[in-house]
XYZ file of C-alpha atoms in Angstrom:
568
model
C 32.569 14.021 16.399
C 30.443 16.178 14.215
C 31.300 19.800 13.777
C 27.805 21.169 14.015
C 26.531 22.533 17.321
C 22.775 23.187 17.596
C 21.867 23.836 21.242
C 18.190 24.441 20.459
C 15.804 24.217 17.534
C 16.047 27.034 15.052
C 13.515 27.387 12.259
C 15.280 27.487 8.911
C 13.153 30.307 7.542
C 15.101 33.393 8.571
C 18.408 33.659 6.761
C 18.930 35.332 3.407
C 21.685 34.005 1.223
C 23.203 34.946 -2.099
C 21.416 33.293 -5.038
C 24.671 32.279 -6.701
C 24.825 29.274 -4.359
C 21.765 27.716 -6.031
C 20.762 26.058 -9.282
C 17.574 26.037 -11.356
C 14.079 25.909 -9.827
C 12.544 22.418 -9.642
C 9.132 20.995 -8.727
C 8.442 17.786 -6.828
C 4.880 16.924 -5.866
C 3.420 20.101 -4.297
C 6.824 21.733 -3.622
C 8.595 24.207 -5.940
C 12.114 25.079 -4.781
C 15.690 25.830 -5.794
C 18.065 23.035 -4.718
C 21.556 23.940 -3.448
C 24.294 24.089 -6.050
C 26.640 21.096 -6.411
C 24.294 18.758 -4.507
C 23.753 15.368 -6.143
C 20.097 14.570 -6.841
C 18.560 11.118 -6.383
C 14.859 10.359 -6.916
C 13.199 7.424 -5.204
C 9.604 6.358 -4.661
C 7.903 9.142 -2.726
C 11.024 11.203 -2.033
C 13.695 13.280 -3.789
C 17.114 13.467 -2.087
C 19.954 16.010 -2.466
C 23.398 15.051 -1.103
C 26.737 16.845 -0.719
C 29.894 15.214 0.696
C 33.218 17.015 1.271
C 35.766 14.231 0.929
C 38.543 16.463 2.313
C 36.874 17.429 5.603
C 34.445 14.526 5.920
C 31.478 16.858 6.265
C 28.150 16.012 4.621
C 24.584 17.204 4.203
C 21.577 15.188 3.014
C 18.267 16.924 2.236
C 15.181 14.767 1.624
C 11.880 16.242 0.369
C 8.963 13.853 0.823
C 5.735 13.513 -1.109
C 2.741 15.152 0.537
C -0.086 13.214 2.166
C -3.389 13.924 3.848
C -3.031 16.035 6.991
C -4.320 14.810 10.344
C -5.862 18.276 10.710
C -3.353 19.475 13.306
C 0.246 20.532 12.625
C 1.523 19.048 15.900
C -0.051 15.666 15.112
C 1.437 15.806 11.604
C 4.869 16.475 13.088
C 4.572 13.655 15.624
C 3.574 11.201 12.878
C 6.418 12.256 10.570
C 8.986 12.341 13.374
C 8.103 8.775 14.259
C 8.317 7.522 10.657
C 11.299 9.545 9.422
C 13.478 9.982 12.532
C 12.659 7.622 15.392
C 12.345 4.468 13.295
C 15.498 4.815 11.139
C 17.741 6.742 13.575
C 16.481 5.644 17.013
C 16.324 9.313 18.002
C 14.590 10.740 21.055
C 10.802 10.587 20.943
C 9.962 14.117 22.106
C 12.263 16.752 20.602
C 11.861 20.455 21.271
C 9.922 22.103 18.461
C 9.152 25.560 17.150
C 6.183 26.544 14.998
C 5.752 29.352 12.484
C 3.095 30.296 9.942
C 4.362 31.619 6.630
C 2.789 34.268 4.419
C 0.886 31.655 2.381
C -0.829 30.212 5.452
C 1.255 27.028 5.819
C 2.234 26.110 9.373
C 5.782 24.801 9.761
C 6.851 22.743 12.789
C 10.585 22.049 13.155
C 12.402 19.731 15.535
C 16.005 18.526 15.757
C 17.978 15.811 17.524
C 21.537 14.438 17.591
C 21.886 10.937 16.139
C 24.593 8.371 15.581
C 24.542 5.952 12.687
C 27.346 3.594 11.631
C 29.609 5.323 14.174
C 29.063 8.770 12.630
C 27.592 11.638 14.676
C 25.249 14.076 12.994
C 22.106 16.132 13.508
C 18.743 15.459 11.938
C 16.362 18.359 11.506
C 12.752 17.736 10.421
C 10.466 20.482 9.142
C 6.826 19.521 8.595
C 4.519 21.863 6.674
C 0.764 21.538 7.306
C -2.214 23.259 5.739
C -5.078 23.051 3.249
C -5.719 19.391 4.071
C -2.137 18.326 3.285
C 1.215 17.846 4.960
C 4.710 17.512 3.512
C 8.117 17.069 5.146
C 11.739 18.091 4.600
C 14.345 16.074 6.504
C 17.960 17.271 6.801
C 20.865 15.166 8.082
C 24.161 17.077 8.414
C 27.358 17.103 10.444
C 28.639 20.600 9.683
C 26.837 23.847 10.447
C 28.443 25.418 7.380
C 25.563 23.881 5.397
C 22.926 25.751 7.410
C 22.670 28.825 5.142
C 21.956 26.636 2.107
C 19.303 24.652 3.961
C 17.766 27.853 5.331
C 17.486 29.395 1.901
C 16.002 26.257 0.345
C 13.166 26.320 2.873
C 12.720 30.075 2.732
C 12.263 30.115 -1.046
C 10.176 26.905 -1.230
C 6.584 27.365 -2.413
C 3.836 24.819 -1.724
C 0.775 24.240 -3.914
C -2.511 24.767 -2.041
C -4.789 23.430 -4.778
C -6.781 20.264 -4.182
C -6.521 18.629 -7.606
C -4.374 15.485 -7.549
C -0.705 16.132 -8.274
C 1.140 12.984 -9.231
C 4.149 11.775 -7.289
C 6.847 12.018 -9.943
C 10.248 10.537 -10.540
C 13.202 12.245 -12.155
C 11.640 11.904 -15.605
C 8.399 13.498 -14.374
C 6.419 10.268 -14.823
C 3.933 8.891 -12.292
C 5.370 6.400 -9.854
C 3.233 3.257 -10.084
C 3.049 0.653 -7.345
C 1.673 -2.769 -8.196
C -0.618 -3.817 -5.343
C 0.217 -7.502 -5.221
C 0.730 -8.392 -1.595
C 1.972 -5.622 0.649
C 0.163 -3.129 2.844
C 0.397 0.476 1.655
C 0.092 3.537 3.873
C -1.796 6.691 2.985
C -2.160 9.238 5.774
C -3.425 7.241 8.755
C -4.832 4.505 6.528
C -3.119 1.147 6.222
C -4.396 -0.120 2.887
C -4.636 -3.893 2.373
C -3.423 -5.189 -1.000
C -5.790 -5.373 -3.935
C -4.391 -8.273 -5.950
C -4.466 -7.580 -9.665
C -4.934 -3.825 -9.220
C -2.451 -0.999 -9.819
C -1.904 1.682 -7.183
C -0.931 5.257 -8.031
C -0.209 7.699 -5.219
C -0.924 11.399 -5.560
C -0.559 14.317 -3.194
C -4.213 14.263 -2.172
C -5.375 10.813 -3.279
C -4.296 7.203 -3.700
C -5.991 5.473 -6.621
C -6.412 1.765 -7.407
C -7.486 0.568 -10.867
C -8.000 -3.060 -11.998
C -5.368 -4.365 -14.404
C -7.857 -6.423 -16.432
C -10.406 -3.656 -17.021
C -11.846 -3.915 -20.529
C -11.035 -1.233 -23.084
C -13.476 1.664 -22.831
C -14.475 0.881 -19.235
C -13.578 3.066 -16.244
C -13.390 2.043 -12.595
C -11.260 3.352 -9.763
C -11.038 3.113 -5.992
C -10.015 6.571 -4.829
C -8.664 7.071 -1.303
C -9.516 10.693 -0.577
C -7.720 12.914 1.900
C -8.972 12.865 5.475
C -10.285 15.982 7.186
C -11.230 17.074 10.720
C -14.919 16.527 11.448
C -17.215 16.491 14.480
C -20.694 16.491 12.881
C -23.123 13.636 12.258
C -22.436 10.749 9.923
C -25.021 11.952 7.423
C -23.408 15.394 7.438
C -20.047 13.697 6.872
C -21.454 11.842 3.872
C -22.968 15.009 2.380
C -19.733 16.970 2.757
C -17.627 14.104 1.438
C -19.908 13.639 -1.580
C -19.415 17.288 -2.490
C -15.645 16.942 -1.964
C -15.570 13.917 -4.278
C -17.465 15.780 -7.008
C -15.047 18.682 -6.675
C -12.035 16.381 -6.966
C -13.562 14.742 -10.056
C -14.674 18.053 -11.594
C -18.224 16.702 -11.671
C -21.803 17.537 -10.715
C -24.908 15.580 -9.820
C -26.636 13.868 -12.726
C -30.248 14.670 -11.824
C -32.357 17.060 -9.788
C -33.163 15.878 -6.307
C -31.040 13.896 -3.850
C -27.651 13.062 -5.393
C -27.322 9.741 -3.568
C -29.077 7.121 -1.450
C -27.774 6.047 1.947
C -27.002 2.319 1.816
C -26.056 1.774 5.451
C -25.015 3.651 8.584
C -23.613 1.695 11.518
C -20.646 0.842 13.705
C -18.278 -1.691 12.155
C -16.969 -4.817 13.836
C -13.725 -2.870 14.319
C -15.454 -0.249 16.426
C -15.438 2.785 14.127
C -18.583 4.390 12.739
C -19.203 4.455 9.006
C -21.806 5.361 6.427
C -22.175 4.333 2.777
C -23.936 6.138 -0.023
C -24.530 5.440 -3.700
C -25.521 7.809 -6.494
C -24.710 9.027 -9.987
C -22.958 12.078 -11.363
C -21.810 13.556 -14.649
C -18.817 15.597 -15.686
C -18.955 19.384 -15.588
C -19.690 21.021 -18.927
C -22.440 20.397 -21.446
C -20.616 18.246 -23.987
C -20.286 15.023 -21.983
C -23.632 13.276 -21.450
C -22.071 10.182 -19.867
C -23.225 9.128 -16.422
C -20.987 7.782 -13.672
C -21.856 5.521 -10.755
C -20.276 6.237 -7.341
C -20.178 4.371 -4.054
C -18.836 6.494 -1.200
C -17.570 4.982 2.061
C -17.050 7.424 4.952
C -15.433 6.442 8.264
C -15.457 8.662 11.347
C -12.870 8.226 14.090
C -10.695 10.410 16.324
C -12.570 13.593 15.320
C -11.854 13.184 11.599
C -13.347 11.465 8.586
C -11.654 9.127 6.131
C -13.220 8.649 2.692
C -13.095 6.093 -0.129
C -14.889 6.853 -3.399
C -15.470 4.042 -5.907
C -16.651 5.377 -9.239
C -17.051 4.025 -12.738
C -18.400 4.943 -16.155
C -21.910 3.594 -16.750
C -21.348 2.139 -20.207
C -21.900 -1.549 -19.402
C -25.041 -3.188 -20.833
C -26.015 -0.076 -22.822
C -25.370 2.278 -19.925
C -27.285 0.417 -17.218
C -24.212 -0.403 -15.133
C -20.629 0.505 -14.355
C -17.885 -2.129 -13.905
C -18.772 -2.126 -10.186
C -21.310 -4.869 -10.940
C -18.515 -7.234 -11.935
C -18.689 -9.668 -8.981
C -14.898 -10.045 -8.919
C -14.402 -6.284 -8.580
C -17.269 -5.838 -6.144
C -16.098 -8.591 -3.818
C -12.523 -7.257 -3.855
C -13.674 -3.710 -3.077
C -16.043 -4.752 -0.285
C -13.342 -6.784 1.438
C -10.819 -3.980 0.876
C -13.018 -1.460 2.685
C -13.860 -3.617 5.673
C -10.254 -4.763 6.224
C -8.671 -1.290 6.166
C -6.778 -0.385 9.323
C -5.727 2.926 10.854
C -2.404 3.546 12.583
C -4.088 5.489 15.399
C -6.980 3.078 16.075
C -6.738 0.008 18.306
C -8.820 -2.766 16.827
C -10.366 -5.627 18.789
C -8.531 -8.926 18.436
C -10.689 -11.017 16.119
C -10.205 -14.336 14.361
C -11.955 -15.378 11.185
C -14.685 -17.978 11.376
C -13.622 -21.503 10.390
C -15.816 -24.543 9.973
C -15.293 -27.455 12.354
C -17.457 -30.517 12.821
C -16.999 -31.039 16.540
C -19.035 -30.218 19.624
C -21.466 -27.389 18.982
C -19.407 -26.200 16.024
C -20.716 -26.901 12.540
C -23.935 -26.755 10.534
C -27.481 -27.483 11.700
C -30.701 -27.528 9.699
C -34.306 -27.521 10.786
C -37.681 -25.836 10.575
C -38.780 -22.695 12.343
C -42.025 -20.784 12.630
C -42.000 -17.690 10.431
C -45.035 -15.610 9.488
C -47.419 -18.353 10.624
C -45.724 -21.122 8.642
C -42.776 -23.475 9.032
C -39.795 -22.599 6.880
C -36.429 -24.266 6.406
C -33.568 -22.709 8.343
C -29.812 -23.194 8.677
C -27.553 -22.334 11.577
C -23.746 -22.443 11.438
C -21.747 -22.166 14.660
C -18.155 -20.934 14.260
C -15.433 -21.451 16.901
C -14.755 -17.678 17.008
C -18.192 -16.960 18.517
C -19.930 -15.936 15.287
C -23.080 -17.538 13.960
C -24.862 -17.637 10.625
C -28.623 -18.063 11.007
C -30.814 -17.777 7.930
C -33.283 -19.366 5.537
C -30.687 -19.816 2.788
C -26.948 -20.226 2.510
C -24.649 -17.378 1.470
C -24.686 -17.066 -2.311
C -21.267 -18.640 -2.893
C -21.051 -20.942 0.112
C -18.678 -20.622 3.051
C -15.341 -21.533 1.455
C -12.723 -18.785 1.657
C -15.175 -16.415 3.329
C -14.111 -13.555 5.577
C -16.899 -14.064 8.089
C -16.589 -10.598 9.633
C -16.914 -8.891 6.269
C -19.859 -11.099 5.315
C -21.536 -10.196 8.612
C -21.220 -6.495 7.734
C -22.807 -7.058 4.331
C -25.623 -9.373 5.477
C -26.324 -8.124 8.975
C -29.716 -9.804 9.333
C -28.316 -13.328 9.039
C -25.213 -12.959 11.199
C -24.722 -12.635 14.927
C -22.875 -14.093 17.902
C -23.660 -16.771 20.455
C -22.864 -17.901 23.983
C -23.159 -21.454 25.313
C -22.507 -22.860 28.767
C -23.508 -26.216 30.228
C -25.630 -27.014 27.179
C -27.655 -23.800 27.265
C -27.052 -20.458 25.604
C -28.244 -17.566 23.526
C -27.974 -16.537 19.885
C -27.669 -12.750 19.631
C -28.959 -11.350 16.354
C -29.528 -7.747 15.345
C -33.280 -8.216 15.639
C -33.242 -9.956 19.030
C -32.009 -12.880 21.128
C -32.844 -16.548 20.481
C -32.557 -19.113 23.312
C -30.826 -22.390 22.428
C -29.934 -25.651 24.153
C -28.145 -28.826 23.173
C -29.995 -32.139 23.341
C -27.706 -35.009 22.382
C -26.620 -34.342 18.835
C -29.541 -32.010 18.201
C -29.945 -28.321 18.753
C -33.166 -26.907 20.226
C -33.962 -23.383 19.027
C -36.831 -21.406 20.563
C -38.593 -18.828 18.390
C -41.998 -17.287 19.082
C -42.195 -19.339 22.310
C -41.960 -22.556 20.307
C -39.104 -25.071 20.412
C -37.712 -26.307 17.082
C -35.308 -29.205 16.690
C -32.301 -28.713 14.386
C -30.234 -31.705 13.274
C -26.465 -31.657 12.774
C -25.395 -31.780 9.104
C -22.316 -33.975 8.576
C -19.310 -32.555 6.757
C -19.070 -33.245 3.022
C -15.431 -32.171 2.664
C -13.633 -34.173 -0.005
C -16.773 -35.401 -1.771
C -16.285 -36.712 -5.314
C -18.778 -37.284 -8.115
C -18.937 -39.514 -11.153
C -21.382 -38.960 -13.989
C -23.129 -36.428 -16.192
C -25.892 -34.386 -14.571
C -28.543 -32.135 -16.078
C -32.078 -30.825 -15.686
C -35.646 -31.671 -16.492
C -37.780 -29.343 -18.569
C -37.432 -27.550 -21.872
C -34.149 -25.743 -22.559
C -34.760 -25.009 -26.197
C -34.032 -28.556 -27.278
C -30.601 -28.614 -25.656
C -30.295 -29.859 -22.092
C -27.380 -28.122 -20.331
C -25.261 -30.540 -18.323
C -22.053 -30.835 -16.336
C -19.858 -33.933 -16.299
C -17.918 -34.986 -13.185
C -15.172 -37.581 -12.957
C -13.965 -39.122 -9.660
C -10.426 -37.794 -10.213
C -11.656 -34.267 -9.399
C -12.210 -32.995 -12.945
C -15.280 -31.562 -14.671
C -16.511 -30.551 -18.114
C -19.293 -27.970 -18.270
C -21.773 -28.085 -21.139
C -23.901 -25.161 -19.916
C -25.161 -26.710 -16.696
C -23.093 -24.441 -14.443
C -24.559 -21.337 -16.070
C -28.026 -22.462 -14.998
C -26.873 -23.269 -11.473
C -25.060 -19.934 -11.236
C -28.329 -17.994 -11.728
C -26.523 -15.105 -13.424
C -27.731 -15.321 -17.018
C -28.839 -11.648 -16.947
C -25.570 -10.504 -15.386
C -23.371 -8.542 -17.845
C -20.363 -10.189 -16.171
C -21.689 -13.757 -16.241
C -18.520 -15.812 -15.730
C -20.270 -19.101 -16.558
C -21.764 -17.979 -19.869
C -19.176 -19.949 -21.823
C -18.739 -23.716 -21.286
C -15.378 -24.947 -20.045
C -13.508 -27.521 -18.032
C -11.173 -27.775 -15.074
C -10.965 -29.233 -11.593
C -13.401 -29.280 -8.681
C -13.318 -29.902 -4.944
C -15.738 -29.799 -2.012
C -14.835 -27.880 1.138
C -16.888 -26.089 3.823
C -20.231 -27.030 2.218
C -19.047 -25.420 -1.012
C -18.435 -26.978 -4.430
C -15.490 -25.092 -5.953
C -14.841 -25.079 -9.708
C -11.481 -23.895 -11.047
C -11.541 -23.570 -14.829
C -8.423 -24.136 -16.893
C -8.831 -20.613 -18.338
C -8.663 -19.021 -14.858
C -12.359 -18.664 -14.071
C -13.523 -19.555 -10.560
C -17.019 -20.513 -9.424
C -18.416 -21.526 -6.039
C -21.783 -23.194 -5.465
C -23.429 -24.247 -2.224
C -23.344 -28.017 -1.607
C -24.844 -29.266 1.658
C -24.747 -32.930 0.703
C -28.498 -33.442 0.890
C -29.158 -37.112 0.116
C -25.469 -37.653 -0.675
C -23.349 -40.534 0.620
C -19.579 -40.406 0.097
C -19.645 -44.147 -0.563
C -21.755 -43.513 -3.683
C -20.204 -40.870 -6.019
C -22.970 -41.417 -8.613
C -26.274 -40.648 -6.868
C -29.435 -40.224 -8.910
C -29.625 -36.539 -7.995
C -27.416 -33.770 -6.621
C -28.720 -30.650 -4.872
C -26.573 -27.590 -5.552
C -26.550 -23.778 -5.248
C -28.052 -21.367 -2.740
C -31.384 -22.023 -4.489
C -31.283 -25.771 -3.719
C -31.475 -26.721 -7.400
C -31.724 -30.425 -8.239
C -29.752 -31.902 -11.128
C -30.342 -35.451 -12.397
C -27.918 -38.137 -13.479
C -28.166 -38.837 -17.209
């Protein structure tokens, strides 16, 4: 049995002990303290641990000081969250310990709770003290089996000072270097946020921010995804954006770049996960008069459970002579957009959703037809997904449907995405701008718009299509006709043709600017090119006029723009 007897919680802030029991002052994250003498120190990711074991009596004491994180805005909520993560999960301790709360002279609120535990047949007591204030929370966990250690623990907490400032303080290891986490496949937690991985980006955690940066960023360029601390909030979404924009500028030691409104509101809505959000975009510059550089910032603000969560994406505008920041790199932009819309929160119950997949059976699949629009008939495409989503628009998504997160795409292109219901051959398409009646007639789909029925025909799948031949364009290309060569074994050689089909010649991050070669495949009405040098391109391919029995047709129609290329 353990020697210690703690009948009730006692805050470890009251005893005074002789200073000769302690060593030199140390700093970890926001905490400055004097560790007990003769305790062994061990630094790990996000925590520093001090241990003492008496091999004669078998008594021990382990003190763990954890890196700070964003506060939930309430000291009791902070304690409940930390108790669950640090005590219930590893020790299987009781869920609702008795607690006591005090406020120290610096304004920090300390909540302490204790519980008996048994691990590996050894009885001990765990005591958790959680400090909350100034938008942050930090925890000290003690595990001991002898009350003789109490004076040393008391004094450690009594003397400990916590930094109130809001500037990021790096999580450090024993050598005082930043701890760096490679974000390659695991979910990371920051406050209540569960952050999905950003493949190819590096994550650094700080006391009031978590920051992702791309590993392949070119020299001289700057881009970061900054997870800001959450804060309590009950105002409107536009008020939340205004306050968060000012908080971001303060964190970055920056100011607005021009007179007038510092940002434009991009969107304000409720996400498919049920929480409200708002997005803004603007520019800023660093404080001081010497730096004339401008910075681009996209700010995402989420409101849930009477608080706001914020993500600031900012970059130096030195791309294309200062016109852009690295945000315009389509690889970065796509990764960031998907990152934001797939974030989860540990205190928010999301609806159970499945991603849209393409099937060519029943109502599922692609239809094309004509519909009345503005007094004229225009081409239209409708894709029914088994998960109840629908794409309904005049043109395909820019890069086709392959690999698409359909829920994220629906957030980004609201006008062309909706849901549908169908029963006994009749149903309704529900779009943001209104409802569209539909019915099934044989293999055709009848869509009613403006009180007029329009017949849509089913488009057969082109999965696995192969091509054989060299294809190019008509017209004048400066004496050199760009082409692309396909072979029926799934390989291609690009001689400039893909750059034309990509429609990105004015893009500073034009991935098809240089010719190349690699492999190709067709899946989900998308022609996918994988270059041998790692580049990746997707073009729309509906199979218009294509027959799988003939891999060398006279023409191929590719891209969202329905461009025609001709066999040479």
